[in-house]
mmCIF file of C-alpha atoms and ligand atoms in Angstrom:
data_model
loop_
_atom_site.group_PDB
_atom_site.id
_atom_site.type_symbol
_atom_site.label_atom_id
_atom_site.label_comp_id
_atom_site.label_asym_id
_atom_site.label_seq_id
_atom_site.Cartn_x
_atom_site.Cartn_y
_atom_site.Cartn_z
ATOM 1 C CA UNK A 1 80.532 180.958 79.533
ATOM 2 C CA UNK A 2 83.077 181.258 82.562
ATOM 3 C CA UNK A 3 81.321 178.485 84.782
ATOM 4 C CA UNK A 4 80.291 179.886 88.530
ATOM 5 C CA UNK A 5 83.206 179.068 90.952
ATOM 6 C CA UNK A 6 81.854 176.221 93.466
ATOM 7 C CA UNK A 7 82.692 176.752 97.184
ATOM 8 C CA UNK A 8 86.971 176.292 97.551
ATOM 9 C CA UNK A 9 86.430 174.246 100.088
ATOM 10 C CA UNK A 10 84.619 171.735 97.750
ATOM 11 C CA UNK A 11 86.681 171.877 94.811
ATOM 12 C CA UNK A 12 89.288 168.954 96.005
ATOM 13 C CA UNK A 13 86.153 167.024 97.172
ATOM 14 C CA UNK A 14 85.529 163.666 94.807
ATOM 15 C CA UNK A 15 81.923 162.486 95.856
ATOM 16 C CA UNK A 16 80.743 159.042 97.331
ATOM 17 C CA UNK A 17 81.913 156.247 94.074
ATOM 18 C CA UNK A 18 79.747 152.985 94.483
ATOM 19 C CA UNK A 19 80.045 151.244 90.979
ATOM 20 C CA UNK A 20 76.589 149.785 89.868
ATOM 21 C CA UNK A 21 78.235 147.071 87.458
ATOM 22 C CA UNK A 22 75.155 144.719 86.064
ATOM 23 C CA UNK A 23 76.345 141.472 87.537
ATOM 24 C CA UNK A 24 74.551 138.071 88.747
ATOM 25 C CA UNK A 25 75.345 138.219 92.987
ATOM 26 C CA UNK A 26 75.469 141.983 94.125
ATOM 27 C CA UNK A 27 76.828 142.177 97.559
ATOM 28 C CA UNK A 28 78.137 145.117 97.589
ATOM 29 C CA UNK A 29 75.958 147.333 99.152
ATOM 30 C CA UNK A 30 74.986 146.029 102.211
ATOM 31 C CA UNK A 31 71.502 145.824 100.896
ATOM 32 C CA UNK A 32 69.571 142.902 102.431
ATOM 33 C CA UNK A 33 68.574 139.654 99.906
ATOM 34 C CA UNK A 34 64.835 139.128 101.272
ATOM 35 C CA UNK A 35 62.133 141.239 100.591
ATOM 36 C CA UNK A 36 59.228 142.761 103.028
ATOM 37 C CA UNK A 37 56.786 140.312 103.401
ATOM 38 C CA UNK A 38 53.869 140.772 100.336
ATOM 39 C CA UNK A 39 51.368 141.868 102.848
ATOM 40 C CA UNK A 40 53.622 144.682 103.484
ATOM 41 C CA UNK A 41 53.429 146.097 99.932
ATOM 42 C CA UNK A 42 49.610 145.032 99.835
ATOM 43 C CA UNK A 43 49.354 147.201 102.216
ATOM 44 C CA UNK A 44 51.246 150.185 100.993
ATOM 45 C CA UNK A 45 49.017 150.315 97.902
ATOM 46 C CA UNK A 46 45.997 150.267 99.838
ATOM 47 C CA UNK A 47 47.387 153.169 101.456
ATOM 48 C CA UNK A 48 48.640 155.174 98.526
ATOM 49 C CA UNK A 49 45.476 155.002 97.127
ATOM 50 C CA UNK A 50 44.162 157.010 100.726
ATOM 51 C CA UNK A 51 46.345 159.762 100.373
ATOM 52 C CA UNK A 52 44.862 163.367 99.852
ATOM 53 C CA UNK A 53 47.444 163.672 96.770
ATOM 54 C CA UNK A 54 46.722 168.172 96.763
ATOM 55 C CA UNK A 55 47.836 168.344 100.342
ATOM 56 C CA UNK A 56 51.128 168.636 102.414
ATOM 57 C CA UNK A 57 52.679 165.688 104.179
ATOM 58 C CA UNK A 58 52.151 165.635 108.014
ATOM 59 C CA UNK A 59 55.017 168.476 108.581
ATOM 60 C CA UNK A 60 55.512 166.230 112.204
ATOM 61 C CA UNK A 61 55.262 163.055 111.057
ATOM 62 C CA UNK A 62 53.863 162.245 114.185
ATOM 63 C CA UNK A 63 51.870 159.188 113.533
ATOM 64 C CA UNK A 64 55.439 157.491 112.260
ATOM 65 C CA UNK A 65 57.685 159.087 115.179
ATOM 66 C CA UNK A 66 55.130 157.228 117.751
ATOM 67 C CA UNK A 67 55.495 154.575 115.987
ATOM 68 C CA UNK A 68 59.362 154.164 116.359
ATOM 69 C CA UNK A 69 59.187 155.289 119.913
ATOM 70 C CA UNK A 70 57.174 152.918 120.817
ATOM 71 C CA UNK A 71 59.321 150.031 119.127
ATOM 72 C CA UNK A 72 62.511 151.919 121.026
ATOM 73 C CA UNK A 73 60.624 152.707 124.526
ATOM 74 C CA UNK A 74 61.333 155.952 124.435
ATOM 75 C CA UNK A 75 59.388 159.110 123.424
ATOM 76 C CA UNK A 76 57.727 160.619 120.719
ATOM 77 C CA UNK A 77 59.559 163.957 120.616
ATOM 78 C CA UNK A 78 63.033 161.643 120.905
ATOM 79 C CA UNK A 79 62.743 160.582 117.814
ATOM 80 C CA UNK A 80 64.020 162.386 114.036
ATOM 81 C CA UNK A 81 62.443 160.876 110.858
ATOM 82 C CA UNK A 82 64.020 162.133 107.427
ATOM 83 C CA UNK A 83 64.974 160.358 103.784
ATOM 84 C CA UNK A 84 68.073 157.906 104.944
ATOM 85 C CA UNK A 85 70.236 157.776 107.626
ATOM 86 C CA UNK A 86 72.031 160.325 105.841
ATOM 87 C CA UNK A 87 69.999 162.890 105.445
ATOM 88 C CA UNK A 88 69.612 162.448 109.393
ATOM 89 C CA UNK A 89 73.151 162.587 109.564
ATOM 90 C CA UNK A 90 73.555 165.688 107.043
ATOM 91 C CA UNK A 91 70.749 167.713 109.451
ATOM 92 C CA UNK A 92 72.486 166.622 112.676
ATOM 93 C CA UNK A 93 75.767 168.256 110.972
ATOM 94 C CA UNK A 94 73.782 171.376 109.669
ATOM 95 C CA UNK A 95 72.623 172.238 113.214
ATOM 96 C CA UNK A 96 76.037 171.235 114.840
ATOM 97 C CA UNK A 97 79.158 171.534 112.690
ATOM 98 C CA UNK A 98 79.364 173.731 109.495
ATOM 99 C CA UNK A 99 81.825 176.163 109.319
ATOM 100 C CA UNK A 100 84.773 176.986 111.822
ATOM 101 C CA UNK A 101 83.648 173.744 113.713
ATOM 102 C CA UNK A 102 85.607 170.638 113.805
ATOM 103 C CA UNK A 103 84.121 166.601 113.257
ATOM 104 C CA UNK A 104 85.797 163.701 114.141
ATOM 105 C CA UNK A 105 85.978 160.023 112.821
ATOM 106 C CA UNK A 106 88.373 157.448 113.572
ATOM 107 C CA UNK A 107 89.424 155.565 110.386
ATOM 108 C CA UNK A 108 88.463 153.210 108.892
ATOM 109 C CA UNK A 109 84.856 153.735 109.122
ATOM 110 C CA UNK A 110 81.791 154.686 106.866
ATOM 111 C CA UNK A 111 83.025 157.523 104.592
ATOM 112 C CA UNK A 112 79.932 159.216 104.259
ATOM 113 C CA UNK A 113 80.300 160.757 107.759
ATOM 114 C CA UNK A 114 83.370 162.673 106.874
ATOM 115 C CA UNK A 115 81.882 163.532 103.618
ATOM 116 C CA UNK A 116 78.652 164.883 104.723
ATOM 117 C CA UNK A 117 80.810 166.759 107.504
ATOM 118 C CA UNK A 118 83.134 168.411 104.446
ATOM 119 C CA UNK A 119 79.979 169.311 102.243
ATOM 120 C CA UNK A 120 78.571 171.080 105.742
ATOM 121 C CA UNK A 121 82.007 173.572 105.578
ATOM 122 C CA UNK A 122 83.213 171.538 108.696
ATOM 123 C CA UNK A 123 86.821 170.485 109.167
ATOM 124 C CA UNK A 124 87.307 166.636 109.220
ATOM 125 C CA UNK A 125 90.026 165.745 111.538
ATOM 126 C CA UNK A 126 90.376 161.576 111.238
ATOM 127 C CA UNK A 127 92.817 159.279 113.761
ATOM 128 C CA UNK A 128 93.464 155.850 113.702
ATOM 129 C CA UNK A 129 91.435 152.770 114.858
ATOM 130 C CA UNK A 130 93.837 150.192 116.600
ATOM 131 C CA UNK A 131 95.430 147.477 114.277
ATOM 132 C CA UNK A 132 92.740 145.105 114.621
ATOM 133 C CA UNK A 133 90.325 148.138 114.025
ATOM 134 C CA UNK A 134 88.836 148.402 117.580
ATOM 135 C CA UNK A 135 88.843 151.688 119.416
ATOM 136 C CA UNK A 136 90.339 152.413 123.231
ATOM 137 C CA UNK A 137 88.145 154.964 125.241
ATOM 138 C CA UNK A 138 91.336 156.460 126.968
ATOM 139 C CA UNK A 139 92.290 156.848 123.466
ATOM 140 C CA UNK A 140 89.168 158.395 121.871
ATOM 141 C CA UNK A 141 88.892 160.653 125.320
ATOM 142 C CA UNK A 142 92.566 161.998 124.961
ATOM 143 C CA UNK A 143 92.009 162.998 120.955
ATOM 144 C CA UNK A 144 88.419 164.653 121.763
ATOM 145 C CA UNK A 145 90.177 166.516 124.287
ATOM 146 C CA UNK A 146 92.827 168.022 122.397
ATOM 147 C CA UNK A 147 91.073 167.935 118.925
ATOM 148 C CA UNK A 148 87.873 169.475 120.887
ATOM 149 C CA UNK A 149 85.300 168.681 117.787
ATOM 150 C CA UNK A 150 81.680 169.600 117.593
ATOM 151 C CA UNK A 151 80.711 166.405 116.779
ATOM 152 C CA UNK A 152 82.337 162.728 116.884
ATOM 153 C CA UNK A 153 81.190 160.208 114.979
ATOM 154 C CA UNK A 154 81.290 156.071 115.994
ATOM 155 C CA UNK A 155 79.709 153.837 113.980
ATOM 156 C CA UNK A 156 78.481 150.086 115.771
ATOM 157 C CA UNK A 157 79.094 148.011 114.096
ATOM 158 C CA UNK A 158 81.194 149.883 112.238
ATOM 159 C CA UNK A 159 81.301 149.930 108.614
ATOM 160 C CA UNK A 160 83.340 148.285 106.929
ATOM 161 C CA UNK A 161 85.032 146.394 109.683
ATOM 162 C CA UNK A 162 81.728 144.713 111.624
ATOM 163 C CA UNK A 163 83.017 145.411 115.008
ATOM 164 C CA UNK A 164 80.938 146.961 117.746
ATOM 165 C CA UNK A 165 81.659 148.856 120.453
ATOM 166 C CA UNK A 166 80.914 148.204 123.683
ATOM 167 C CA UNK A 167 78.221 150.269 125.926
ATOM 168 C CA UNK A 168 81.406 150.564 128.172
ATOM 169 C CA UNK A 169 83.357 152.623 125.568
ATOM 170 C CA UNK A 170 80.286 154.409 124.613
ATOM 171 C CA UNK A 171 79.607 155.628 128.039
ATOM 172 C CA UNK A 172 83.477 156.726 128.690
ATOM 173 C CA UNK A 173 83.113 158.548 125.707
ATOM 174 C CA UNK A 174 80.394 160.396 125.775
ATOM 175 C CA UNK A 175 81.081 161.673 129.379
ATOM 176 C CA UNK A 176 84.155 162.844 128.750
ATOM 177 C CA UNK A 177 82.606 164.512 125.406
ATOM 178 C CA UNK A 178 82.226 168.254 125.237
ATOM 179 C CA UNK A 179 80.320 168.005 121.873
ATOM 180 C CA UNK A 180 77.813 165.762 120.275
ATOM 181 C CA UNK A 181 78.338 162.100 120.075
ATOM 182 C CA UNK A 182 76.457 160.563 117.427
ATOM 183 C CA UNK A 183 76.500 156.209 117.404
ATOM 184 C CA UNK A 184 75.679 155.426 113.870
ATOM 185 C CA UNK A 185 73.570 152.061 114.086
ATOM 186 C CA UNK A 186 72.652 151.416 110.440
ATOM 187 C CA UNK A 187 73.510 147.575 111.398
ATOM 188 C CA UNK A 188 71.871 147.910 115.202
ATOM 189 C CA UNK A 189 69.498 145.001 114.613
ATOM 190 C CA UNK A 190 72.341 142.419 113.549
ATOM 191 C CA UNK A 191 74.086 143.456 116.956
ATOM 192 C CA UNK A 192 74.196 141.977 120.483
ATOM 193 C CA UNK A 193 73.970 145.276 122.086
ATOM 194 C CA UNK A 194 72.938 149.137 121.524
ATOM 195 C CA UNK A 195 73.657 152.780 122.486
ATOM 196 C CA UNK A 196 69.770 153.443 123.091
ATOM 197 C CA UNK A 197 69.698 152.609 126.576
ATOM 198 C CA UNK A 198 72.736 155.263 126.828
ATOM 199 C CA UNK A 199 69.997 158.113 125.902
ATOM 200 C CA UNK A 200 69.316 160.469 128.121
ATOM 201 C CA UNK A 201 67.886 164.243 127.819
ATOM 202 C CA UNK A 202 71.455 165.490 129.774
ATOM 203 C CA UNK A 203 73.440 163.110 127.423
ATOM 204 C CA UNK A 204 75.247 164.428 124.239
ATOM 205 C CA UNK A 205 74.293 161.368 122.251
ATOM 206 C CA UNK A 206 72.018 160.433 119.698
ATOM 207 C CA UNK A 207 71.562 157.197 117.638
ATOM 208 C CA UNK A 208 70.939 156.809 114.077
ATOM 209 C CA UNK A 209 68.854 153.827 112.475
ATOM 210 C CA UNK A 210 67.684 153.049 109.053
ATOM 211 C CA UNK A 211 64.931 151.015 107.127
ATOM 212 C CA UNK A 212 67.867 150.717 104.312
ATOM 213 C CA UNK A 213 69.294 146.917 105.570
ATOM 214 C CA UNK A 214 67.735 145.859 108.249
ATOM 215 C CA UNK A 215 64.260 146.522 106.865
ATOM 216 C CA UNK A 216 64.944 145.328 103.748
ATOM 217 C CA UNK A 217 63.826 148.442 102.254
ATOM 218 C CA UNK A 218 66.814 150.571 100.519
ATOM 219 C CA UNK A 219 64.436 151.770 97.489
ATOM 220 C CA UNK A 220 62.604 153.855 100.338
ATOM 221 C CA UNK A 221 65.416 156.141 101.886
ATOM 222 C CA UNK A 222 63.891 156.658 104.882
ATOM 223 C CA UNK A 223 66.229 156.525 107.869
ATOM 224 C CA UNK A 224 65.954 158.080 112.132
ATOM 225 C CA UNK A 225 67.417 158.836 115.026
ATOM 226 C CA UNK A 226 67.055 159.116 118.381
ATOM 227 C CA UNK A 227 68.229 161.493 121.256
ATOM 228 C CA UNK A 228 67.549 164.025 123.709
ATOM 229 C CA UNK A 229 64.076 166.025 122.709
ATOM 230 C CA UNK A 230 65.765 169.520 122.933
ATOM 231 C CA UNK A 231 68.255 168.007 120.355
ATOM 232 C CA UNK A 232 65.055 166.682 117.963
ATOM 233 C CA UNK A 233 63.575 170.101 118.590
ATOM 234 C CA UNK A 234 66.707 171.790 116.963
ATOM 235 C CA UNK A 235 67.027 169.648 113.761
ATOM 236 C CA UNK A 236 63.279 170.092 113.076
ATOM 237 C CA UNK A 237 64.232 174.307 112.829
ATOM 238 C CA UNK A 238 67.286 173.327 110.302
ATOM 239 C CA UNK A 239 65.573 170.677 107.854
ATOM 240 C CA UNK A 240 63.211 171.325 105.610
ATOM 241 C CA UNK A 241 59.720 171.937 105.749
ATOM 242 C CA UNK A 242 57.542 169.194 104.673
ATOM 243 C CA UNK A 243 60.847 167.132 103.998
ATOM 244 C CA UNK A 244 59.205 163.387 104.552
ATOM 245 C CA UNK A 245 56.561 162.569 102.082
ATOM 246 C CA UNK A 246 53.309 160.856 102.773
ATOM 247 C CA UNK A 247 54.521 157.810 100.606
ATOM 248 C CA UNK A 248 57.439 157.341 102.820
ATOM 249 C CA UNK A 249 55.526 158.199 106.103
ATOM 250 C CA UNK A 250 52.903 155.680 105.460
ATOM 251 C CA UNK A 251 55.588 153.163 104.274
ATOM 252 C CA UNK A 252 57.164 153.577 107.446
ATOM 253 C CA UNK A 253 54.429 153.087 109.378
ATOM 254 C CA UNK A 254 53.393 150.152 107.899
ATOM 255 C CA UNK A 255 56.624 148.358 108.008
ATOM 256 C CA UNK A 256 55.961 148.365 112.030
ATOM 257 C CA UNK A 257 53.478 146.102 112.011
ATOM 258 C CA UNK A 258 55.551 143.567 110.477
ATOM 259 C CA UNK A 259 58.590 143.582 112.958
ATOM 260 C CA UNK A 260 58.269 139.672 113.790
ATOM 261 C CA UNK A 261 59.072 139.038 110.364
ATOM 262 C CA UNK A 262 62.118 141.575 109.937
ATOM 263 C CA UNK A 263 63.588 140.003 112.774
ATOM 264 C CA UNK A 264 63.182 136.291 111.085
ATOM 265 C CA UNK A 265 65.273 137.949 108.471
ATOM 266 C CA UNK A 266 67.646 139.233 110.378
ATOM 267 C CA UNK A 267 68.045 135.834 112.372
ATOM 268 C CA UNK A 268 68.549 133.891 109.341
ATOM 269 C CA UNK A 269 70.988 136.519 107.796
ATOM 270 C CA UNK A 270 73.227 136.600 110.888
ATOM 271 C CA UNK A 271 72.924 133.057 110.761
ATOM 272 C CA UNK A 272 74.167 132.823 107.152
ATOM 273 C CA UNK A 273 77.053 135.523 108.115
ATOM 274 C CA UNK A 274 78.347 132.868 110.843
ATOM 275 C CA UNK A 275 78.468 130.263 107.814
ATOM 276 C CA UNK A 276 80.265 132.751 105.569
ATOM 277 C CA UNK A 277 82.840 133.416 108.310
ATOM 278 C CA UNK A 278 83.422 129.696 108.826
ATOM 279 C CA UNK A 279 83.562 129.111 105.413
ATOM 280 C CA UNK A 280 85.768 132.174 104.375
ATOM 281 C CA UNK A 281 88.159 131.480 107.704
ATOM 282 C CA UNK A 282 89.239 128.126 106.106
ATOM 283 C CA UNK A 283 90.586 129.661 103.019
ATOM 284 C CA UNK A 284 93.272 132.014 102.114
ATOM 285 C CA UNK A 285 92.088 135.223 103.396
ATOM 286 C CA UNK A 286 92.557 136.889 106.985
ATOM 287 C CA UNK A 287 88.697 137.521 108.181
ATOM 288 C CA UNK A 288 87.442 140.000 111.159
ATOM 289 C CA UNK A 289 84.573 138.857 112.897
ATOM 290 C CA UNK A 290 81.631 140.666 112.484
ATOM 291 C CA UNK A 291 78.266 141.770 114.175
ATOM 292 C CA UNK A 292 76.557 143.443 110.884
ATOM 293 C CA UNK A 293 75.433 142.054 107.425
ATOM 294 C CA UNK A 294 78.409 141.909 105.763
ATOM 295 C CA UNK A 295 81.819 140.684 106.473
ATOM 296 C CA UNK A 296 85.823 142.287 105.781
ATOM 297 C CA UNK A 297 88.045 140.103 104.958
ATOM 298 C CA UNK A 298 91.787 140.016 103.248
ATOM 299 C CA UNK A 299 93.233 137.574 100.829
ATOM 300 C CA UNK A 300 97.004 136.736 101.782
ATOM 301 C CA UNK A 301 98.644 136.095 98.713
ATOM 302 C CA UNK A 302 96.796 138.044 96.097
ATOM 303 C CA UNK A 303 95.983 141.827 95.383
ATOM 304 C CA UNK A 304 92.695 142.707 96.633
ATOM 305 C CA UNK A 305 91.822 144.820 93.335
ATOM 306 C CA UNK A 306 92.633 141.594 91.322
ATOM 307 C CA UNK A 307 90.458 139.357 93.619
ATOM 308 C CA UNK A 308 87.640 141.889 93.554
ATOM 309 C CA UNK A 309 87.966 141.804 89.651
ATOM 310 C CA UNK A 310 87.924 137.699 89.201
ATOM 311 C CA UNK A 311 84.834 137.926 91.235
ATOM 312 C CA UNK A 312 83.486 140.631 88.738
ATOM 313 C CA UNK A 313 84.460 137.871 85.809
ATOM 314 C CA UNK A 314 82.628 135.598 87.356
ATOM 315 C CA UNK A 315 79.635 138.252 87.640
ATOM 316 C CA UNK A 316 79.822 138.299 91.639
ATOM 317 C CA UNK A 317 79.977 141.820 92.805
ATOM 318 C CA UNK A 318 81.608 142.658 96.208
ATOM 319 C CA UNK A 319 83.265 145.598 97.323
ATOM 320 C CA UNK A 320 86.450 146.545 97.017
ATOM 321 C CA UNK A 321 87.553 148.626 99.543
ATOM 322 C CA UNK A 322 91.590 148.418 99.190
ATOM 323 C CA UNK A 323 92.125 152.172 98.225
ATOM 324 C CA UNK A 324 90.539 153.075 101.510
ATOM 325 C CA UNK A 325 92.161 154.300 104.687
ATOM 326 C CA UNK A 326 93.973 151.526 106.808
ATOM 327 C CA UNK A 327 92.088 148.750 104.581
ATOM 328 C CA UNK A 328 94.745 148.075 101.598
ATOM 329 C CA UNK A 329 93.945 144.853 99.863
ATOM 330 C CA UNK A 330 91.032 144.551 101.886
ATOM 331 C CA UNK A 331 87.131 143.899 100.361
ATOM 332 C CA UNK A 332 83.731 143.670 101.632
ATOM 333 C CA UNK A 333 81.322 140.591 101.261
ATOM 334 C CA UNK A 334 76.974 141.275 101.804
ATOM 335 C CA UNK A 335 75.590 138.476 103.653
ATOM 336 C CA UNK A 336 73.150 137.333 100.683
ATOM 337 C CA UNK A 337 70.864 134.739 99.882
ATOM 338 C CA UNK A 338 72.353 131.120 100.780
ATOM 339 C CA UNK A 339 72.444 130.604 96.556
ATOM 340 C CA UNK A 340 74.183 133.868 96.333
ATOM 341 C CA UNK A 341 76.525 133.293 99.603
ATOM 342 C CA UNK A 342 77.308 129.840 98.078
ATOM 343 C CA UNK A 343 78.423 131.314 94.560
ATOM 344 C CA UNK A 344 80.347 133.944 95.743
ATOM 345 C CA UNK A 345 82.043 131.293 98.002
ATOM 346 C CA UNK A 346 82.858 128.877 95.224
ATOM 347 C CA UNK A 347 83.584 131.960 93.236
ATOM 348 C CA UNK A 348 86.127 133.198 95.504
ATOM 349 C CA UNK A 349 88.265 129.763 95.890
ATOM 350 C CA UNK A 350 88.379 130.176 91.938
ATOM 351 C CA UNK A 351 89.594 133.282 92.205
ATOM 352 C CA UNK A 352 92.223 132.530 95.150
ATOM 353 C CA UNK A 353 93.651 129.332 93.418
ATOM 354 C CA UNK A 354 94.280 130.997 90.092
HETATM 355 C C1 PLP B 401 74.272 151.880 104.734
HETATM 356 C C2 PLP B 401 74.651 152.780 105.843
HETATM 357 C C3 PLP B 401 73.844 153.852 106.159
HETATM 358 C C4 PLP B 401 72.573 153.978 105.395
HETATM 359 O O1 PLP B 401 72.246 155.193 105.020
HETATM 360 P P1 PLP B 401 70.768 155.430 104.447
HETATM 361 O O2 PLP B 401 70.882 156.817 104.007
HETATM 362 O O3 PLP B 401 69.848 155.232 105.606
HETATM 363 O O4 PLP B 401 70.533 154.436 103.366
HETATM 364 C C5 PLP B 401 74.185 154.673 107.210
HETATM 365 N N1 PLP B 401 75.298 154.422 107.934
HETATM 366 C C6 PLP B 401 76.098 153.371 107.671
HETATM 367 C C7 PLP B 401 77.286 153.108 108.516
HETATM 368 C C8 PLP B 401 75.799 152.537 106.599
HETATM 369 O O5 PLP B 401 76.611 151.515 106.310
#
C-alpha cells in the first residue's frame, strides 16, 4: 500500500511530547495535588444515574453557560463551553485563522497555541519575550502592526514562565489590535488580576479558562471562554454539534456549587508556591517569580537535562523544558502536595550537590 499523503503543511509537524514516566512525585503537568471535595463526586453519580442515556446532550449547554456567567458577572451568551481549554482554543482558531491567515505568539509561552494554530493551516509567526520573559506593549503593538495576524495569543500567567501581564498591557494591546486577542487564563485563579473586566461586545478579546488546574479536575477536559456574544455566536456555527456531553455538562455544573472550597485549594497551593520559591531561591538555581501553580527555575552550574534526570532517579518527575525556545537548561516544578513539594525539594539539593 502507498500510504495517503497527509497535508504538506503537516508533514514537518512533531505533535505535543509530555512523557508519562511512572514515578513517585509527578509535577509535571501542572495538574493540581487535591481532589474535589467527595460531595462533589457524590454528587456526580447521583446525577449520572438522571441522565436520559438515548438522548442528545443539551446542544446549548445552557444550564452550564449560566452557570459560569454568573460566577464571571457577565452573560449567558458570553460564554463558550467545549472539552479543554484547547478545544476552545482549536474552535476560536477554526473560525479565525486557518489558511492564508497569520497567528502570533511571543516565545516562550504554552506551545499548544502555535500548534493548534499550525494544525488549523495558519502561519505561526513567533517574536521574542524580553530577557526576563515579560512583554512591552509598544513592543507587542509595533510587531502586530507590521506582522498584521488574525489572531495573537498572550497567555497570564504565562506558561511556563508564571508571569502575568498587566491589565495595562492588555488594554494597549488590544486597542491597537486589528485582529482577535485571545488572554489564555488556564492559571487565572492563582493570579492577582484578570482580563475579564477588559470584555466588552466592541472589544477583540476573549478569555479562556479551564476546570483542568484550578478545579482540580484534568480527567474531565472541559475548559471555556469568554468574550463578546457575536464572537460566541460564531464558534457555536464552527464546532460541532452536540460536542459537550451530558457527563461533562452536569460535571460542570456541579463543580459550581463548590467554589468556596476550590478557592481553599487554590489559597493553600499559592501558599505552598511562595514556600517553594523561598526554598528553591536559597539554592543553586536562578528562579522567576510566579503567579500560577508551578514555578521555572534554572540550575547554575549543572545541565538542566541532567538535573531533570537525577530527579527522575529519584522517582520525582518535573518538566524539563531546556529544548524549548529561549528556556535552555531551564525546567518546570508543579506546586504539589507539601509531602511531594518537600521531596522534590530534598530531591533537588541531591541532585545539585552531586
Ligand atoms: C494546562 C493549560 C491549558 C489547559 O488546557 P485544557 O485543554 O483545558 O486541559 C491551557 N492553556 C495553558 C496555558 C495551560 O498551561
Amino acid at each position: 500500500m502507498t500510504r495517503p499523503a497527509v497535508r504538506d503543511d503537516l508533514v514537518a509537524l512533531s505533535g505535543y511530547h509530555s512523557p508519562q514516566l511512572d514515578v513517585e512525585v509527578r509535577l509535571n503537568t501542572n495538574e493540581s495535588p487535591l481532589p474535589p471535595p467527595p460531595e462533589f463526586v457524590a454528587e456526580l453519580q447521583a446525577a449520572i444515574g438522571r441522565i436520559r442515556w438515548n438522548r442528545y446532550p443539551d446542544r446549548a449547554a445552557t444550564e452550564l453557560r449560566a452557570g459560569l456567567a454568573e460566577r464571571h458577572g457577565v452573560e449567558t451568551g458570553q460564554i463558550f463551553v467545549a472539552n479543554g481549554s484547547n478545544e476552545v482554543i482549536q474552535t476560536l482558531l477554526l473560525t479565525f485563522a486557518g489558511a492564508g491567515r497569520r497567528v502570533l505568539t511571543f516565545e516562550p509561552t504554552y506551545a499548544m497555541h502555535s500548534q493548534i494554530a499550525r494544525t488549523s493551516g495558519a502561519e505561526v509567526v513567533t517574536r521574542d519575550r524580553r530577557p526576563d520573559f515579560g512583554l512591552d506593549a509598544s513592543m507587542v503593538c509595533s510587531t502586530m502592526d507590521s506582522v498584521e495576524p488574525a489572531v495573537t495569543f498572550l497567555c497570564s500567567p504565562n506558561n511556563p514562565t508564571g508571569m502575568a501581564d498587566s491589565a495595562e498591557l492588555i488594554t494597549e494591546v488590544v486597542a491597537g489590535a486589528e485582529g482577535l486577542v485571545v488572554v489564555d487564563e488556564a492559571y487565572g485563579e492563582f493570579a492577582e488580576s484578570s482580563a475579564v473586566e477588559l470584555l466588552g461586545e466592541d472589544v477583540p478579546l476573549v478569555v479562556t479558562r479551564t476546570y483542568s488546574k484550578v478545579w482540580s479536575m484534568a480527567a474531565m477536559r472541559l475548559g471555556y471562554m469568554i468574550g463578546p456574544r457575536w464572537l460566541v455566536a460564531e464558534l457555536d456555527k464552527v464546532v460541532l454539534p452536540y460536542h459537550l456531553d451530558t457527563v461533562k455538562q452536569q460535571a460542570g455544573i456541579l463543580a459550581l456549587a463548590h467554589t468556596a472550597e476550590m478557592e481553599c485549594r487554590v489559597a493553600e497551593l499559592v501558599e505552598s508556591r511562595h514556600s517553594l520559591t523561598t526554598a528553591l531561591s536559597g539554592m543553586d538555581v536562578d528562579v522567576w517569580p510566579s503567579q500560577a501553580n508551578f514555578v521555572l527555575f534554572r540550575p547554575r552550574r549543572l545541565r538542566g537535562t541532567d538535573v531533570w534526570q537525577g530527579l527522575v532517579d529519584r522517582s520525582v518527575l518535573v518538566r524539563d523544558c531546556s529544548s524549548w525556545p529561549r528556556l535552555e537548561n531551564c525546567l518546570r516544578v508543579t506546586v504539589g502536595s507539601r509531602t511531594e513539594n518537600e521531596r522534590f525539594l530534598s530531591s533537588l539539593e541531591e541532585v545539585l550537590s552531586s
